[in-house]
PDB file of C-alpha atoms in Angstrom:
ATOM      1  CA  MET I  20     -59.696  56.152   4.362  1.00  0.00           C
ATOM      2  CA  THR I  21     -61.954  55.556   7.321  1.00  0.00           C
ATOM      3  CA  ASN I  22     -64.475  58.151   8.454  1.00  0.00           C
ATOM      4  CA  SER I  23     -62.846  58.282  11.891  1.00  0.00           C
ATOM      5  CA  ILE I  24     -59.498  59.283  10.414  1.00  0.00           C
ATOM      6  CA  LYS I  25     -61.186  61.924   8.265  1.00  0.00           C
ATOM      7  CA  ARG I  26     -62.933  63.386  11.307  1.00  0.00           C
ATOM      8  CA  LEU I  27     -59.748  63.455  13.308  1.00  0.00           C
ATOM      9  CA  ALA I  28     -57.528  64.851  10.565  1.00  0.00           C
ATOM     10  CA  PRO I  29     -57.617  68.462  11.849  1.00  0.00           C
ATOM     11  CA  PHE I  30     -56.300  67.267  15.200  1.00  0.00           C
ATOM     12  CA  LEU I  31     -53.268  65.510  13.739  1.00  0.00           C
ATOM     13  CA  LEU I  32     -50.213  67.325  15.023  1.00  0.00           C
ATOM     14  CA  MET I  33     -46.546  66.655  14.554  1.00  0.00           C
ATOM     15  CA  GLY I  34     -44.795  65.110  17.493  1.00  0.00           C
ATOM     16  CA  PHE I  35     -42.789  67.844  19.280  1.00  0.00           C
ATOM     17  CA  VAL I  36     -39.702  67.242  21.425  1.00  0.00           C
ATOM     18  CA  VAL I  37     -38.845  69.741  24.182  1.00  0.00           C
ATOM     19  CA  PHE I  38     -35.521  70.324  25.947  1.00  0.00           C
ATOM     20  CA  VAL I  39     -35.697  72.073  29.328  1.00  0.00           C
ATOM     21  CA  ILE I  40     -33.363  73.065  32.135  1.00  0.00           C
ATOM     22  CA  SER I  41     -33.076  70.495  34.885  1.00  0.00           C
ATOM     23  CA  ALA I  42     -34.132  71.396  38.397  1.00  0.00           C
ATOM     24  CA  CYS I  43     -31.398  71.393  41.022  1.00  0.00           C
ATOM     25  CA  SER I  44     -30.868  68.024  42.692  1.00  0.00           C
ATOM     26  CA  ASN I  45     -30.871  67.532  46.433  1.00  0.00           C
ATOM     27  CA  GLY I  46     -27.365  66.800  47.632  1.00  0.00           C
ATOM     28  CA  ASN I  47     -28.472  65.007  50.806  1.00  0.00           C
ATOM     29  CA  GLU I  48     -29.041  61.365  49.940  1.00  0.00           C
ATOM     30  CA  GLY I  49     -31.057  60.607  53.063  1.00  0.00           C
ATOM     31  CA  ASP I  50     -33.370  63.585  52.576  1.00  0.00           C
ATOM     32  CA  GLN I  51     -33.780  62.634  48.910  1.00  0.00           C
ATOM     33  CA  SER I  52     -34.926  59.115  49.832  1.00  0.00           C
ATOM     34  CA  ALA I  53     -37.463  60.614  52.228  1.00  0.00           C
ATOM     35  CA  ASP I  54     -38.694  62.951  49.483  1.00  0.00           C
ATOM     36  CA  GLU I  55     -39.077  60.025  47.069  1.00  0.00           C
ATOM     37  CA  ALA I  56     -41.164  58.112  49.573  1.00  0.00           C
ATOM     38  CA  SER I  57     -43.306  61.131  50.378  1.00  0.00           C
ATOM     39  CA  VAL I  58     -44.165  61.689  46.697  1.00  0.00           C
ATOM     40  CA  TRP I  59     -45.743  58.237  46.396  1.00  0.00           C
ATOM     41  CA  GLU I  60     -47.334  58.511  49.833  1.00  0.00           C
ATOM     42  CA  GLN I  61     -48.853  61.863  48.901  1.00  0.00           C
ATOM     43  CA  ILE I  62     -50.218  60.445  45.664  1.00  0.00           C
ATOM     44  CA  GLN I  63     -51.785  57.567  47.584  1.00  0.00           C
ATOM     45  CA  GLU I  64     -53.198  59.918  50.202  1.00  0.00           C
ATOM     46  CA  GLU I  65     -54.798  62.124  47.554  1.00  0.00           C
ATOM     47  CA  GLY I  66     -55.919  59.085  45.593  1.00  0.00           C
ATOM     48  CA  LYS I  67     -54.956  60.473  42.203  1.00  0.00           C
ATOM     49  CA  LEU I  68     -52.231  60.881  39.612  1.00  0.00           C
ATOM     50  CA  VAL I  69     -51.979  64.277  37.935  1.00  0.00           C
ATOM     51  CA  VAL I  70     -50.741  63.805  34.371  1.00  0.00           C
ATOM     52  CA  ALA I  71     -49.641  66.405  31.812  1.00  0.00           C
ATOM     53  CA  THR I  72     -50.828  65.829  28.243  1.00  0.00           C
ATOM     54  CA  SER I  73     -51.731  68.012  25.258  1.00  0.00           C
ATOM     55  CA  GLY I  74     -55.179  66.882  24.113  1.00  0.00           C
ATOM     56  CA  THR I  75     -54.136  67.813  20.568  1.00  0.00           C
ATOM     57  CA  LEU I  76     -51.740  65.074  19.410  1.00  0.00           C
ATOM     58  CA  TYR I  77     -53.544  62.353  17.477  1.00  0.00           C
ATOM     59  CA  PRO I  78     -53.456  59.443  18.183  1.00  0.00           C
ATOM     60  CA  THR I  79     -51.616  59.910  21.474  1.00  0.00           C
ATOM     61  CA  SER I  80     -53.785  62.531  23.201  1.00  0.00           C
ATOM     62  CA  TYR I  81     -56.822  64.092  21.509  1.00  0.00           C
ATOM     63  CA  TYR I  82     -60.606  64.578  21.548  1.00  0.00           C
ATOM     64  CA  GLU I  83     -62.904  62.603  19.318  1.00  0.00           C
ATOM     65  CA  GLU I  84     -65.455  64.691  17.462  1.00  0.00           C
ATOM     66  CA  GLY I  85     -68.371  65.563  19.730  1.00  0.00           C
ATOM     67  CA  SER I  86     -66.657  64.313  22.889  1.00  0.00           C
ATOM     68  CA  ASP I  87     -65.471  66.348  25.865  1.00  0.00           C
ATOM     69  CA  THR I  88     -63.267  63.529  27.218  1.00  0.00           C
ATOM     70  CA  VAL I  89     -59.625  63.299  26.200  1.00  0.00           C
ATOM     71  CA  THR I  90     -58.505  59.955  24.775  1.00  0.00           C
ATOM     72  CA  GLY I  91     -55.628  58.472  22.786  1.00  0.00           C
ATOM     73  CA  TYR I  92     -53.016  55.762  23.123  1.00  0.00           C
ATOM     74  CA  GLU I  93     -50.967  57.217  25.973  1.00  0.00           C
ATOM     75  CA  VAL I  94     -54.026  58.714  27.668  1.00  0.00           C
ATOM     76  CA  GLU I  95     -55.669  55.291  27.831  1.00  0.00           C
ATOM     77  CA  VAL I  96     -52.416  53.610  28.889  1.00  0.00           C
ATOM     78  CA  VAL I  97     -52.207  55.989  31.849  1.00  0.00           C
ATOM     79  CA  ARG I  98     -55.921  55.555  32.644  1.00  0.00           C
ATOM     80  CA  GLU I  99     -55.498  51.798  32.808  1.00  0.00           C
ATOM     81  CA  MET I 100     -52.350  52.183  34.877  1.00  0.00           C
ATOM     82  CA  GLY I 101     -54.228  54.388  37.336  1.00  0.00           C
ATOM     83  CA  LYS I 102     -57.039  51.865  37.571  1.00  0.00           C
ATOM     84  CA  ARG I 103     -54.587  49.090  38.437  1.00  0.00           C
ATOM     85  CA  LEU I 104     -52.938  51.299  41.058  1.00  0.00           C
ATOM     86  CA  ASP I 105     -56.374  52.162  42.491  1.00  0.00           C
ATOM     87  CA  LEU I 106     -55.851  55.839  41.654  1.00  0.00           C
ATOM     88  CA  GLU I 107     -57.963  58.424  39.870  1.00  0.00           C
ATOM     89  CA  VAL I 108     -56.189  60.029  36.904  1.00  0.00           C
ATOM     90  CA  GLU I 109     -56.524  63.772  36.410  1.00  0.00           C
ATOM     91  CA  PHE I 110     -55.199  65.160  33.126  1.00  0.00           C
ATOM     92  CA  GLU I 111     -53.723  68.650  32.971  1.00  0.00           C
ATOM     93  CA  GLU I 112     -53.695  69.820  29.361  1.00  0.00           C
ATOM     94  CA  MET I 113     -50.845  72.076  28.330  1.00  0.00           C
ATOM     95  CA  GLY I 114     -48.426  72.812  25.523  1.00  0.00           C
ATOM     96  CA  PHE I 115     -45.297  70.754  25.068  1.00  0.00           C
ATOM     97  CA  ASP I 116     -43.080  73.521  26.413  1.00  0.00           C
ATOM     98  CA  GLY I 117     -44.751  73.314  29.824  1.00  0.00           C
ATOM     99  CA  MET I 118     -44.936  69.569  30.385  1.00  0.00           C
ATOM    100  CA  LEU I 119     -41.462  68.793  31.651  1.00  0.00           C
ATOM    101  CA  THR I 120     -41.130  71.990  33.651  1.00  0.00           C
ATOM    102  CA  SER I 121     -44.461  71.123  35.311  1.00  0.00           C
ATOM    103  CA  ILE I 122     -42.977  67.807  36.424  1.00  0.00           C
ATOM    104  CA  ASN I 123     -40.021  69.487  38.101  1.00  0.00           C
ATOM    105  CA  SER I 124     -42.210  72.140  39.700  1.00  0.00           C
ATOM    106  CA  GLY I 125     -44.479  69.469  41.188  1.00  0.00           C
ATOM    107  CA  LYS I 126     -47.557  70.709  39.325  1.00  0.00           C
ATOM    108  CA  VAL I 127     -47.988  67.254  37.785  1.00  0.00           C
ATOM    109  CA  ASP I 128     -46.784  63.772  38.703  1.00  0.00           C
ATOM    110  CA  LEU I 129     -46.310  62.415  35.187  1.00  0.00           C
ATOM    111  CA  ALA I 130     -46.294  63.507  31.551  1.00  0.00           C
ATOM    112  CA  ALA I 131     -47.658  61.324  28.745  1.00  0.00           C
ATOM    113  CA  ASN I 132     -47.562  62.804  25.252  1.00  0.00           C
ATOM    114  CA  ASP I 133     -45.324  60.824  22.864  1.00  0.00           C
ATOM    115  CA  ILE I 134     -42.233  62.170  24.646  1.00  0.00           C
ATOM    116  CA  THR I 135     -39.026  60.715  23.251  1.00  0.00           C
ATOM    117  CA  ASN I 136     -36.409  59.264  25.566  1.00  0.00           C
ATOM    118  CA  THR I 137     -33.020  60.906  24.908  1.00  0.00           C
ATOM    119  CA  GLU I 138     -29.702  60.806  26.760  1.00  0.00           C
ATOM    120  CA  GLU I 139     -29.988  64.507  27.548  1.00  0.00           C
ATOM    121  CA  ARG I 140     -33.441  64.066  29.027  1.00  0.00           C
ATOM    122  CA  GLU I 141     -32.434  61.018  31.040  1.00  0.00           C
ATOM    123  CA  GLU I 142     -29.978  63.257  32.874  1.00  0.00           C
ATOM    124  CA  LYS I 143     -32.852  65.481  33.980  1.00  0.00           C
ATOM    125  CA  PHE I 144     -35.930  63.249  34.219  1.00  0.00           C
ATOM    126  CA  THR I 145     -36.959  59.673  34.903  1.00  0.00           C
ATOM    127  CA  PHE I 146     -38.485  57.709  32.028  1.00  0.00           C
ATOM    128  CA  SER I 147     -40.641  54.648  32.478  1.00  0.00           C
ATOM    129  CA  GLU I 148     -40.122  51.491  30.502  1.00  0.00           C
ATOM    130  CA  PRO I 149     -40.916  52.271  26.831  1.00  0.00           C
ATOM    131  CA  ILE I 150     -44.559  52.137  25.796  1.00  0.00           C
ATOM    132  CA  LYS I 151     -43.885  52.990  22.150  1.00  0.00           C
ATOM    133  CA  TYR I 152     -41.019  52.230  19.777  1.00  0.00           C
ATOM    134  CA  SER I 153     -40.590  54.038  16.505  1.00  0.00           C
ATOM    135  CA  TYR I 154     -38.121  55.617  14.080  1.00  0.00           C
ATOM    136  CA  GLY I 155     -37.839  58.625  11.829  1.00  0.00           C
ATOM    137  CA  THR I 156     -39.106  58.845   8.271  1.00  0.00           C
ATOM    138  CA  ALA I 157     -39.609  61.653   5.763  1.00  0.00           C
ATOM    139  CA  ILE I 158     -42.662  62.921   3.904  1.00  0.00           C
ATOM    140  CA  VAL I 159     -41.807  64.272   0.450  1.00  0.00           C
ATOM    141  CA  ARG I 160     -43.632  64.968  -2.814  1.00  0.00           C
ATOM    142  CA  LYS I 161     -44.859  61.815  -4.495  1.00  0.00           C
ATOM    143  CA  ASP I 162     -44.006  62.770  -8.065  1.00  0.00           C
ATOM    144  CA  ASP I 163     -40.286  63.560  -7.595  1.00  0.00           C
ATOM    145  CA  LEU I 164     -39.480  62.702  -3.941  1.00  0.00           C
ATOM    146  CA  SER I 165     -38.728  66.435  -3.624  1.00  0.00           C
ATOM    147  CA  GLY I 166     -35.403  65.812  -5.378  1.00  0.00           C
ATOM    148  CA  ILE I 167     -34.103  64.006  -2.291  1.00  0.00           C
ATOM    149  CA  LYS I 168     -32.387  60.605  -2.267  1.00  0.00           C
ATOM    150  CA  SER I 169     -31.085  60.588   1.299  1.00  0.00           C
ATOM    151  CA  LEU I 170     -30.599  62.852   4.307  1.00  0.00           C
ATOM    152  CA  ASP I 171     -27.349  63.989   2.664  1.00  0.00           C
ATOM    153  CA  ASP I 172     -29.452  65.805   0.040  1.00  0.00           C
ATOM    154  CA  LEU I 173     -31.172  68.162   2.495  1.00  0.00           C
ATOM    155  CA  ASP I 174     -28.733  71.031   1.973  1.00  0.00           C
ATOM    156  CA  GLY I 175     -30.839  73.953   0.733  1.00  0.00           C
ATOM    157  CA  LYS I 176     -34.135  72.053   0.974  1.00  0.00           C
ATOM    158  CA  LYS I 177     -36.989  73.509   3.028  1.00  0.00           C
ATOM    159  CA  ALA I 178     -37.856  71.367   6.045  1.00  0.00           C
ATOM    160  CA  ALA I 179     -41.177  72.000   7.798  1.00  0.00           C
ATOM    161  CA  GLY I 180     -41.629  71.545  11.528  1.00  0.00           C
ATOM    162  CA  ALA I 181     -41.099  72.984  14.991  1.00  0.00           C
ATOM    163  CA  SER I 182     -37.701  74.362  15.925  1.00  0.00           C
ATOM    164  CA  THR I 183     -37.285  72.378  19.164  1.00  0.00           C
ATOM    165  CA  THR I 184     -37.937  68.882  17.810  1.00  0.00           C
ATOM    166  CA  ILE I 185     -35.289  66.221  17.407  1.00  0.00           C
ATOM    167  CA  TYR I 186     -36.437  65.858  13.826  1.00  0.00           C
ATOM    168  CA  MET I 187     -35.778  69.504  13.039  1.00  0.00           C
ATOM    169  CA  GLU I 188     -32.369  69.078  14.629  1.00  0.00           C
ATOM    170  CA  VAL I 189     -31.705  66.272  12.117  1.00  0.00           C
ATOM    171  CA  ALA I 190     -32.816  68.560   9.284  1.00  0.00           C
ATOM    172  CA  ARG I 191     -30.650  71.387  10.598  1.00  0.00           C
ATOM    173  CA  GLU I 192     -27.581  69.167  10.914  1.00  0.00           C
ATOM    174  CA  ASN I 193     -27.994  68.145   7.281  1.00  0.00           C
ATOM    175  CA  GLY I 194     -28.162  71.706   5.991  1.00  0.00           C
ATOM    176  CA  ALA I 195     -31.911  72.128   5.480  1.00  0.00           C
ATOM    177  CA  GLU I 196     -33.593  75.518   5.623  1.00  0.00           C
ATOM    178  CA  GLU I 197     -36.055  75.551   8.519  1.00  0.00           C
ATOM    179  CA  VAL I 198     -39.672  76.532   7.925  1.00  0.00           C
ATOM    180  CA  ILE I 199     -41.132  76.846  11.412  1.00  0.00           C
ATOM    181  CA  TYR I 200     -44.818  76.379  12.217  1.00  0.00           C
ATOM    182  CA  ASP I 201     -46.534  77.340  15.457  1.00  0.00           C
ATOM    183  CA  ASN I 202     -48.870  74.555  16.568  1.00  0.00           C
ATOM    184  CA  ALA I 203     -50.082  73.855  13.029  1.00  0.00           C
ATOM    185  CA  THR I 204     -52.207  70.876  12.010  1.00  0.00           C
ATOM    186  CA  ASN I 205     -50.866  68.154   9.754  1.00  0.00           C
ATOM    187  CA  GLU I 206     -53.063  69.381   6.926  1.00  0.00           C
ATOM    188  CA  GLN I 207     -51.097  72.604   6.719  1.00  0.00           C
ATOM    189  CA  TYR I 208     -47.746  70.822   6.972  1.00  0.00           C
ATOM    190  CA  LEU I 209     -48.667  68.255   4.346  1.00  0.00           C
ATOM    191  CA  ARG I 210     -50.334  70.631   1.894  1.00  0.00           C
ATOM    192  CA  ASP I 211     -47.270  72.890   1.894  1.00  0.00           C
ATOM    193  CA  VAL I 212     -45.045  69.965   0.891  1.00  0.00           C
ATOM    194  CA  SER I 213     -47.546  68.931  -1.760  1.00  0.00           C
ATOM    195  CA  THR I 214     -47.613  72.405  -3.315  1.00  0.00           C
ATOM    196  CA  GLY I 215     -43.863  72.966  -3.090  1.00  0.00           C
ATOM    197  CA  ARG I 216     -43.876  75.661  -0.412  1.00  0.00           C
ATOM    198  CA  THR I 217     -41.700  73.246   1.567  1.00  0.00           C
ATOM    199  CA  ASP I 218     -39.859  70.079   0.534  1.00  0.00           C
ATOM    200  CA  ILE I 219     -39.792  67.644   3.416  1.00  0.00           C
ATOM    201  CA  ILE I 220     -41.199  66.793   6.846  1.00  0.00           C
ATOM    202  CA  LEU I 221     -39.024  64.672   9.118  1.00  0.00           C
ATOM    203  CA  ASN I 222     -41.012  62.952  11.848  1.00  0.00           C
ATOM    204  CA  ASP I 223     -42.158  59.755  13.543  1.00  0.00           C
ATOM    205  CA  TYR I 224     -43.031  56.856  11.227  1.00  0.00           C
ATOM    206  CA  TYR I 225     -46.349  55.929  12.827  1.00  0.00           C
ATOM    207  CA  LEU I 226     -47.582  59.521  13.021  1.00  0.00           C
ATOM    208  CA  GLN I 227     -46.650  60.059   9.384  1.00  0.00           C
ATOM    209  CA  THR I 228     -48.476  56.945   8.156  1.00  0.00           C
ATOM    210  CA  LEU I 229     -51.636  58.127   9.913  1.00  0.00           C
ATOM    211  CA  ALA I 230     -51.214  61.617   8.477  1.00  0.00           C
ATOM    212  CA  LEU I 231     -50.923  60.251   4.937  1.00  0.00           C
ATOM    213  CA  ALA I 232     -53.997  58.086   5.452  1.00  0.00           C
ATOM    214  CA  ALA I 233     -55.966  61.198   6.379  1.00  0.00           C
ATOM    215  CA  PHE I 234     -54.990  63.081   3.179  1.00  0.00           C
ATOM    216  CA  PRO I 235     -54.675  60.513   0.366  1.00  0.00           C
ATOM    217  CA  ASP I 236     -55.329  63.049  -2.402  1.00  0.00           C
ATOM    218  CA  LEU I 237     -52.262  65.178  -1.693  1.00  0.00           C
ATOM    219  CA  ASN I 238     -49.093  64.763  -3.783  1.00  0.00           C
ATOM    220  CA  ILE I 239     -47.090  63.337  -0.886  1.00  0.00           C
ATOM    221  CA  THR I 240     -45.552  60.049   0.209  1.00  0.00           C
ATOM    222  CA  ILE I 241     -43.161  58.601   2.772  1.00  0.00           C
ATOM    223  CA  HIS I 242     -39.693  58.443   1.215  1.00  0.00           C
ATOM    224  CA  PRO I 243     -38.910  54.774   0.445  1.00  0.00           C
ATOM    225  CA  ASP I 244     -35.200  55.003   1.313  1.00  0.00           C
ATOM    226  CA  ILE I 245     -35.031  57.248   4.373  1.00  0.00           C
ATOM    227  CA  GLU I 246     -35.211  55.529   7.760  1.00  0.00           C
ATOM    228  CA  TYR I 247     -33.201  56.864  10.698  1.00  0.00           C
ATOM    229  CA  TYR I 248     -33.136  57.615  14.409  1.00  0.00           C
ATOM    230  CA  PRO I 249     -34.659  54.566  16.134  1.00  0.00           C
ATOM    231  CA  ASN I 250     -36.263  55.830  19.324  1.00  0.00           C
ATOM    232  CA  ASN I 251     -38.768  55.102  22.043  1.00  0.00           C
ATOM    233  CA  GLN I 252     -41.358  57.039  23.998  1.00  0.00           C
ATOM    234  CA  ALA I 253     -42.305  56.627  27.655  1.00  0.00           C
ATOM    235  CA  VAL I 254     -44.139  58.108  30.592  1.00  0.00           C
ATOM    236  CA  VAL I 255     -41.993  60.844  32.167  1.00  0.00           C
ATOM    237  CA  MET I 256     -41.636  61.707  35.848  1.00  0.00           C
ATOM    238  CA  LYS I 257     -39.330  63.687  38.099  1.00  0.00           C
ATOM    239  CA  LYS I 258     -35.735  62.519  38.433  1.00  0.00           C
ATOM    240  CA  ASP I 259     -35.217  59.889  41.135  1.00  0.00           C
ATOM    241  CA  SER I 260     -38.916  59.249  41.646  1.00  0.00           C
ATOM    242  CA  GLY I 261     -38.289  56.252  43.869  1.00  0.00           C
ATOM    243  CA  GLU I 262     -41.380  54.181  44.601  1.00  0.00           C
ATOM    244  CA  LEU I 263     -43.474  56.053  42.027  1.00  0.00           C
ATOM    245  CA  GLU I 264     -41.079  54.890  39.314  1.00  0.00           C
ATOM    246  CA  SER I 265     -41.263  51.321  40.622  1.00  0.00           C
ATOM    247  CA  LYS I 266     -45.077  51.312  40.684  1.00  0.00           C
ATOM    248  CA  VAL I 267     -45.319  52.778  37.183  1.00  0.00           C
ATOM    249  CA  ASN I 268     -42.867  50.273  35.709  1.00  0.00           C
ATOM    250  CA  GLU I 269     -44.387  47.277  37.481  1.00  0.00           C
ATOM    251  CA  THR I 270     -47.826  48.206  36.181  1.00  0.00           C
ATOM    252  CA  LEU I 271     -46.662  48.855  32.633  1.00  0.00           C
ATOM    253  CA  LYS I 272     -44.876  45.481  32.616  1.00  0.00           C
ATOM    254  CA  GLU I 273     -48.114  43.789  33.681  1.00  0.00           C
ATOM    255  CA  MET I 274     -49.957  45.591  30.891  1.00  0.00           C
ATOM    256  CA  LYS I 275     -47.373  44.529  28.326  1.00  0.00           C
ATOM    257  CA  ASP I 276     -47.311  40.922  29.530  1.00  0.00           C
ATOM    258  CA  ASP I 277     -51.100  40.532  29.499  1.00  0.00           C
ATOM    259  CA  GLY I 278     -51.464  42.136  26.043  1.00  0.00           C
ATOM    260  CA  THR I 279     -53.126  45.385  27.137  1.00  0.00           C
ATOM    261  CA  LEU I 280     -50.479  47.616  25.533  1.00  0.00           C
ATOM    262  CA  LYS I 281     -50.769  45.671  22.282  1.00  0.00           C
ATOM    263  CA  GLU I 282     -54.557  45.966  22.330  1.00  0.00           C
ATOM    264  CA  LEU I 283     -54.491  49.720  22.947  1.00  0.00           C
ATOM    265  CA  SER I 284     -51.817  50.230  20.300  1.00  0.00           C
ATOM    266  CA  GLU I 285     -53.765  48.363  17.650  1.00  0.00           C
ATOM    267  CA  LYS I 286     -56.839  50.436  18.497  1.00  0.00           C
ATOM    268  CA  PHE I 287     -55.134  53.791  18.049  1.00  0.00           C
ATOM    269  CA  PHE I 288     -52.425  53.006  15.475  1.00  0.00           C
ATOM    270  CA  ASN I 289     -54.567  51.348  12.810  1.00  0.00           C
ATOM    271  CA  GLY I 290     -53.644  47.782  13.769  1.00  0.00           C
ATOM    272  CA  ALA I 291     -49.937  48.378  14.441  1.00  0.00           C
ATOM    273  CA  ASP I 292     -48.285  47.232  17.660  1.00  0.00           C
ATOM    274  CA  VAL I 293     -46.022  50.113  18.680  1.00  0.00           C
ATOM    275  CA  SER I 294     -45.249  48.476  22.031  1.00  0.00           C
ATOM    276  CA  VAL I 295     -42.638  46.216  20.409  1.00  0.00           C
ATOM    277  CA  GLU I 296     -39.374  47.308  18.832  1.00  0.00           C
ATOM    278  CA  PRO I 297     -39.476  47.165  15.000  1.00  0.00           C
ATOM    279  CA  ASP I 298     -37.209  44.557  13.413  1.00  0.00           C
ATOM    280  CA  LEU I 299     -35.420  46.925  11.062  1.00  0.00           C
ATOM    281  CA  ASP I 300     -31.808  47.826  10.348  1.00  0.00           C
ATOM    282  CA  ILE I 301     -32.171  51.551  10.924  1.00  0.00           C
ATOM    283  CA  GLU I 302     -29.414  54.136  10.840  1.00  0.00           C
ATOM    284  CA  GLU I 303     -28.630  55.452  14.321  1.00  0.00           C
TER     285      GLU I 303
END
């Protein structure tokens, strides 16, 4: 295990997924087009993008030890995007529950924090082109796989996580007993599985591999036979963002084509390229 992962272990947090009520849409199509244009024009006039992020989700958005500057995969993606758009980027740090509501209220222009693209969210918000592809896995005890062979065996098992995540929804649908944590670090999550206080953690594959690397001495592993829920994460903005959406997507495409996304991914995900879809036959 590298020293950098050891130092950052306390900041490892499970990826949360938030569902919020959509703001009312404007019924006048002409006025809406004018509003879309004015959003981008206002951003240009002010010379900055205001972006919601957490500052606590390694390796997406976090602080390195001894630094007072937020960094991480999506933070640096947005920084580079701002540079190419000739805009300053100002990060507003907040909890997951506030990010999407802050977009609709106009407090921020974008949110970047490993936010999963779902059909329900697409009805309420605009998502950029994906900047990360992943899928769900499960952390269980190494010695007995927590007595679990597949998701069908979760009935009565204790699943650790946050109540609003997609992954907890999967656990709930399969009969697991929820053990809810409030903004806990991965060390607490992982140690509780290791000691038997809980049985399983359902979450993002890449986040779980980094979590395991940070705590190699615990009696935990990624289940060898559980892969599910292929998904992608993107930069989020207000519904019908017009020219802002176009500028964001054009810039992200440039960054993907010239290898910048790959380079940033490999830096923050221990050599893995999360900007490409994994070639796996994963259960939907």
